[in-house]
Structures are given as C-alpha cells and as structure tokens.
Short mmCIF file of N, CA and C in Angstrom, two decimals:
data_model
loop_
_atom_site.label_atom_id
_atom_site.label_comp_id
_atom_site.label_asym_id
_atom_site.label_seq_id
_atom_site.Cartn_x
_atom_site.Cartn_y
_atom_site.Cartn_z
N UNK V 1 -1.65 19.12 -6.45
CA UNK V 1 -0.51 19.68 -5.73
C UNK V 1 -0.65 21.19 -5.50
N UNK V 2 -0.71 22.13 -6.63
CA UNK V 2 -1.65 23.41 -5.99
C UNK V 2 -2.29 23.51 -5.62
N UNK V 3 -2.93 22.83 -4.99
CA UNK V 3 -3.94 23.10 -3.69
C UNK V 3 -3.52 23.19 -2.67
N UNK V 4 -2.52 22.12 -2.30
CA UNK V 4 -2.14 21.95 -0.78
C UNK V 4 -1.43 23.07 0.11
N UNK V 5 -1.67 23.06 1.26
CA UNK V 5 -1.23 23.76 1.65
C UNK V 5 -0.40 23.17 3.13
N UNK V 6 0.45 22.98 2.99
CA UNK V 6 1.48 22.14 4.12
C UNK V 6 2.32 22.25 3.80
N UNK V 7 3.74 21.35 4.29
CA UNK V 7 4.88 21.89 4.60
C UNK V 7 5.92 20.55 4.38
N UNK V 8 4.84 19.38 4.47
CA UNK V 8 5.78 18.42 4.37
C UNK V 8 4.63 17.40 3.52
N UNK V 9 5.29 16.83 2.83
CA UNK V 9 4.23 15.62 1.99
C UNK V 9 5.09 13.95 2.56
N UNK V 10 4.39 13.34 3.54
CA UNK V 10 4.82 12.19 4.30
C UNK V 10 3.79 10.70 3.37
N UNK V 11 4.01 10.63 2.35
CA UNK V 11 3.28 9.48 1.97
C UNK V 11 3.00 8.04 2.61
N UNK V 12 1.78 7.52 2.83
CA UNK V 12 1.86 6.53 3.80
C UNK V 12 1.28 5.21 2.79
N UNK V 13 1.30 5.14 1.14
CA UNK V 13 1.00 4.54 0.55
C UNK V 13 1.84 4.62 -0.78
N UNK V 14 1.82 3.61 -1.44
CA UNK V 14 3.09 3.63 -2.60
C UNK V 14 2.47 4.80 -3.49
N UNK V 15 3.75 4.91 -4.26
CA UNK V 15 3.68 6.03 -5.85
C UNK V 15 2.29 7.37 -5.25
N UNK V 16 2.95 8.13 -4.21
CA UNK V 16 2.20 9.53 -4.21
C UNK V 16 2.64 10.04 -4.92
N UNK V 17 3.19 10.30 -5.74
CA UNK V 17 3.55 11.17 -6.65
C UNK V 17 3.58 10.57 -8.64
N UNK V 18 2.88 10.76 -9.03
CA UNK V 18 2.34 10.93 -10.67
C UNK V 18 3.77 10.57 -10.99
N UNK V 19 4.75 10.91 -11.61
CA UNK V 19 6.06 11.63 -11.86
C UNK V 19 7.06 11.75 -11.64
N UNK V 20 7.97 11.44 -11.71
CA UNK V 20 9.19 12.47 -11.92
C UNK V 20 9.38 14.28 -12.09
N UNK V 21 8.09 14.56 -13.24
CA UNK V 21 7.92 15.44 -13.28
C UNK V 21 7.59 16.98 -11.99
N UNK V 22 7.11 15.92 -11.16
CA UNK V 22 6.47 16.88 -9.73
C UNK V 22 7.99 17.58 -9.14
N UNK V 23 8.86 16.34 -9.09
CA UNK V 23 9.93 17.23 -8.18
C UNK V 23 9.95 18.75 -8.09
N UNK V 24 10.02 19.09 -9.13
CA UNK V 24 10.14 20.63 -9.52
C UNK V 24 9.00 21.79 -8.61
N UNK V 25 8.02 21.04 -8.67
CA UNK V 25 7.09 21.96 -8.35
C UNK V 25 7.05 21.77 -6.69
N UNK V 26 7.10 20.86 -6.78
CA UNK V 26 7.60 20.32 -4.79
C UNK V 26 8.50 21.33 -4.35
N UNK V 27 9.67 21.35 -4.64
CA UNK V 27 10.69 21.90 -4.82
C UNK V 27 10.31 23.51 -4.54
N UNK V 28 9.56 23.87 -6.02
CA UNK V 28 9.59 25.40 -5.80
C UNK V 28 8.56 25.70 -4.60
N UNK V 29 7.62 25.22 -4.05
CA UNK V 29 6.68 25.25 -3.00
C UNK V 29 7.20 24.86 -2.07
N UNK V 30 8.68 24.61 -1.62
CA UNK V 30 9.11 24.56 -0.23
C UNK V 30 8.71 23.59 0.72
N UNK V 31 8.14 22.21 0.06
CA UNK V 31 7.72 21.31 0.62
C UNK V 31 8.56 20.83 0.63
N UNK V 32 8.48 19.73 2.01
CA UNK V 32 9.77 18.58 2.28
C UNK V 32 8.89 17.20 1.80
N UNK V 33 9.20 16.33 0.68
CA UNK V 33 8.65 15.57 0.42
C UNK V 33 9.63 14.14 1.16
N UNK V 34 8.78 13.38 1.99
CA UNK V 34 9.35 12.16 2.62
C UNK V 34 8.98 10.80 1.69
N UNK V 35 10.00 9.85 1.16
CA UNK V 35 9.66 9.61 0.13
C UNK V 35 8.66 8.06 1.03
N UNK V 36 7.80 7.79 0.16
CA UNK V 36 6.63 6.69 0.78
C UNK V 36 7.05 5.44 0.97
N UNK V 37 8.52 5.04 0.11
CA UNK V 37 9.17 3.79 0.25
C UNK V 37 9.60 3.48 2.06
N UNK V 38 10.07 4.56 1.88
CA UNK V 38 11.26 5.12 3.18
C UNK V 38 10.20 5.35 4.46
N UNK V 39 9.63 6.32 4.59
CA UNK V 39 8.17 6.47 5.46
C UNK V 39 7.55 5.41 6.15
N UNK V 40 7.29 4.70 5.28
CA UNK V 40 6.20 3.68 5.09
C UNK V 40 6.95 2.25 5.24
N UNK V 41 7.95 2.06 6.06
CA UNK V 41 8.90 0.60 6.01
C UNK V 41 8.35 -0.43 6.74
N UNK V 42 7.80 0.55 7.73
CA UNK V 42 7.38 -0.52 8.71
C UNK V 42 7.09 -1.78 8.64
N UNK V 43 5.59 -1.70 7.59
CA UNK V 43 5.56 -2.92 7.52
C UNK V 43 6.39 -3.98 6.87
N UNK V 44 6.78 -3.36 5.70
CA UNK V 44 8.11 -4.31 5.09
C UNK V 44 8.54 -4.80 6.21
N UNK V 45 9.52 -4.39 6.98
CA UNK V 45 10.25 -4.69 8.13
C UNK V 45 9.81 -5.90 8.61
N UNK V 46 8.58 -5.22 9.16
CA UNK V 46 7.72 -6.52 10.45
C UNK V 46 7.70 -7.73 9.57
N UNK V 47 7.18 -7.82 8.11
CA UNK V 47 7.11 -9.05 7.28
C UNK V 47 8.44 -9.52 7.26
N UNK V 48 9.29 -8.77 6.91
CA UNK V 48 10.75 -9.40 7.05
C UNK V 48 11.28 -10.14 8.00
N UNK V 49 10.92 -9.76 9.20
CA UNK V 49 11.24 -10.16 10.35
C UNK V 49 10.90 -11.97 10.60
N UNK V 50 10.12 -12.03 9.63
CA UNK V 50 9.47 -13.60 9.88
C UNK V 50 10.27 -14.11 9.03
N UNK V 51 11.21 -13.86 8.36
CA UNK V 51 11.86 -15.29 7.78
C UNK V 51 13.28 -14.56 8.30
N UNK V 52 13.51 -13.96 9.42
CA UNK V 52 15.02 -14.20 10.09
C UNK V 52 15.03 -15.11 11.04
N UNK V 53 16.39 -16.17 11.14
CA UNK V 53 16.58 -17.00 11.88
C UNK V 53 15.65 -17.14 13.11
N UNK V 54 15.18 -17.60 14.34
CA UNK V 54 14.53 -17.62 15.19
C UNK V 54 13.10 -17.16 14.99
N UNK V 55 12.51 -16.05 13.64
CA UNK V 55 11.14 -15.80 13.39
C UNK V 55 11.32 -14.85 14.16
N UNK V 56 10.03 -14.08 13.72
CA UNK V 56 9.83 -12.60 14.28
C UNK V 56 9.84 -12.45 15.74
N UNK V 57 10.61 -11.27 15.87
CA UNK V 57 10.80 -10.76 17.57
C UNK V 57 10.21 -9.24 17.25
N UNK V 58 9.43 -8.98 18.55
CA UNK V 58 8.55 -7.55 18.59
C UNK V 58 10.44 -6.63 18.59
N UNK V 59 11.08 -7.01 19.58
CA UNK V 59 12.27 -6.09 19.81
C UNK V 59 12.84 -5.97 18.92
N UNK V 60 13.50 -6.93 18.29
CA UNK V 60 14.19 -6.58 16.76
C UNK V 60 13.17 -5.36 15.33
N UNK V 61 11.76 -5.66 15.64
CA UNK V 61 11.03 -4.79 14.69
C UNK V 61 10.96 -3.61 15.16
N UNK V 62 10.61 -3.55 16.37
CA UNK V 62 10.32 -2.18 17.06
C UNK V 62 11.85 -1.40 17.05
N UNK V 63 13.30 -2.24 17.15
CA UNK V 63 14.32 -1.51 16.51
C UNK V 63 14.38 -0.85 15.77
N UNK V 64 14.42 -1.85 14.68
CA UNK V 64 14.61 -1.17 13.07
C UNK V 64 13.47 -0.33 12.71
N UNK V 65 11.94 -0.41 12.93
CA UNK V 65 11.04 0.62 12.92
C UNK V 65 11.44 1.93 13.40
N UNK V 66 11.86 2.04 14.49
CA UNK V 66 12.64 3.27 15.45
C UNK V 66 13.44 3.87 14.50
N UNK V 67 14.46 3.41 13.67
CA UNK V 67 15.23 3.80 12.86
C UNK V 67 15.09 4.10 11.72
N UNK V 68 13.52 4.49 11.47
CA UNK V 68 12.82 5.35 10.16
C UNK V 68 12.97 6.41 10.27
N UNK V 69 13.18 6.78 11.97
CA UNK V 69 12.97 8.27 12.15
C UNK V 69 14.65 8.95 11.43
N UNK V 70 15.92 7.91 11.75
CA UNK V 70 16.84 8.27 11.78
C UNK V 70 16.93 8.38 9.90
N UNK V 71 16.47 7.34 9.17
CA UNK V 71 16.49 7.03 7.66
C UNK V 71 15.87 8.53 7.09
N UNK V 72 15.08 8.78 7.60
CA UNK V 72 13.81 10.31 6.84
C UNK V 72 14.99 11.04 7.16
N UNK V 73 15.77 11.42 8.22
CA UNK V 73 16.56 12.55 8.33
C UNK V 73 18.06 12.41 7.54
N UNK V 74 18.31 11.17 7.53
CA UNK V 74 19.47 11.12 6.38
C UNK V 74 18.97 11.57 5.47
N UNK V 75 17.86 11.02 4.76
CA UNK V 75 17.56 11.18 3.36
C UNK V 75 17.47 13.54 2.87
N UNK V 76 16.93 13.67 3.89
CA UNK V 76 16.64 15.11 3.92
C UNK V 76 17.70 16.19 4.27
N UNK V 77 18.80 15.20 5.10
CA UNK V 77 20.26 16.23 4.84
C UNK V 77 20.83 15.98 3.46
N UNK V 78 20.58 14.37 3.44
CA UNK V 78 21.45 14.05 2.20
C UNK V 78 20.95 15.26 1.36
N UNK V 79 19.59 14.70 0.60
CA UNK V 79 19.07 15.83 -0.23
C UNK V 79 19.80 16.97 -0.50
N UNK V 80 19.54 17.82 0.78
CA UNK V 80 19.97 19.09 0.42
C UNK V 80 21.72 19.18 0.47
N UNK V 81 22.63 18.05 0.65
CA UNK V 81 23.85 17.96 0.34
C UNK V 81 24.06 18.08 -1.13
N UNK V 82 23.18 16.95 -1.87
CA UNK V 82 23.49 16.71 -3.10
C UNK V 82 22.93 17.61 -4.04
N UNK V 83 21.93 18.41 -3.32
CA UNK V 83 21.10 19.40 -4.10
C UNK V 83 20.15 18.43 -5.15
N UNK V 84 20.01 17.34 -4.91
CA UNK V 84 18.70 16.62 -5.61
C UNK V 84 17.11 16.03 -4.67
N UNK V 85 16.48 15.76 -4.77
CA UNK V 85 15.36 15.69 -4.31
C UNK V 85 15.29 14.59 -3.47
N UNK V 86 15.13 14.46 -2.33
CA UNK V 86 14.33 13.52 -1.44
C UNK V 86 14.25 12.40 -2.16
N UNK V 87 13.06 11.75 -2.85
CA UNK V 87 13.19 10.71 -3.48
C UNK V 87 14.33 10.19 -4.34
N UNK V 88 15.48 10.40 -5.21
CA UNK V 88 15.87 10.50 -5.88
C UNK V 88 17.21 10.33 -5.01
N UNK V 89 17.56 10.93 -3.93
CA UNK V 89 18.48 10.75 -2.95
C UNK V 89 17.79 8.99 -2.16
N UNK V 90 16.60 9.28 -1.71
CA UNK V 90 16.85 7.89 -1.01
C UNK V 90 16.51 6.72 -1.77
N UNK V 91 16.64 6.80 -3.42
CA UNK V 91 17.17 5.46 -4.36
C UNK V 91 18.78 5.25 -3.83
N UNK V 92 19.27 6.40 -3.99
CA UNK V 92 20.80 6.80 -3.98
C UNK V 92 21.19 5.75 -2.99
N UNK V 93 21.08 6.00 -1.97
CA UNK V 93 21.91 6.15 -0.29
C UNK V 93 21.40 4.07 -0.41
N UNK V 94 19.99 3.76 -0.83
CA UNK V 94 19.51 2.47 -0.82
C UNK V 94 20.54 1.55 -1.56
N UNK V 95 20.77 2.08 -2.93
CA UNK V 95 21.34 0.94 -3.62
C UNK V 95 23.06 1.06 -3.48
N UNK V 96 23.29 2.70 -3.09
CA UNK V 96 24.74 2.27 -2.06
C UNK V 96 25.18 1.41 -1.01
N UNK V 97 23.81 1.41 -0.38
CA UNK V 97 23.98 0.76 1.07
C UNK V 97 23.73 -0.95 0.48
N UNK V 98 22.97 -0.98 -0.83
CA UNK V 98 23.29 -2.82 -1.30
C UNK V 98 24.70 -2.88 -1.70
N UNK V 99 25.32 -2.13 -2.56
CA UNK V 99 26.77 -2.11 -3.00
C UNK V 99 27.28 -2.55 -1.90
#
C-alpha cells in the first residue's frame, strides 16, 4: 500500500485488502477505496439472472449492471456521511437494504 500511487483503489477481485486494519492507512493517503463486493457485481448479477422467472434477459442485466455506477456513489457519499469507510458503509446500506 505505500507504494501506490493513485487516487482510487477499484478492486476487481475478492478480499483486496489484508484487513480491517488498512482502513486507516487508506484513509490517511486520501484514497477512495471502492469496495470489490460492490465494484465487481456484475457478474453475480448476470449469474443471478438465470434463475429469475423467464431465465436470463441481456436487458434486465445490462440494467442492474448500469446501476453499479449509481451503488459506488451511494456507498462514497454514504461514507463520508457516516464518517466510516467505504467498505464498512457498503456492509451497512447491504444488510439494511435485506432488513
């Protein structure tokens, strides 16, 4: 993580991050960390899509895919609403939205 030098950490594969412990240092380095669950739905999605009624439709995936863009930007106002971290916010907002 001290090495990098960027601005945003967009994980496109599970558990980029070691830790719990990292937040902090994320944090103080001014990185926007996008968490890899959230990022990375797509394919969940598209697999999902095959056991809804009628079986997979490109339009229904290419929807809800579209609406990652809108999910990353909740998660990153939320964040800085709650003053807790990106990841940690989009457990939050997830298991609200099962409630």
């Amino acid at each position: 993580l001290p090495r990098l030098k960027c601005e945003i950490i967009a994980g496109a594969a599970n558990n980029q991050l070691s830790d719990s412990s990292m937040y902090e240092m994320i944090t103080q380095r001014n990185i926007v960390y996008c968490p890899d669950f959230a990022i990375n739905a797509g394919g969940v999605i598209s697999v999902g899509a095959e056991y809804l009624e009628g079986g997979w439709k490109e339009s229904w995936v290419a929807n809800k895919v579209r609406g990652i863009y809108d999910t990353i930007h909740r998660v990153i106002s939320e964040s800085e609403k709650r003053k807790r971290f990106t990841e940690v916010v989009a457990l939050e907002l997830a298991k609200e939205r099962i409630r």
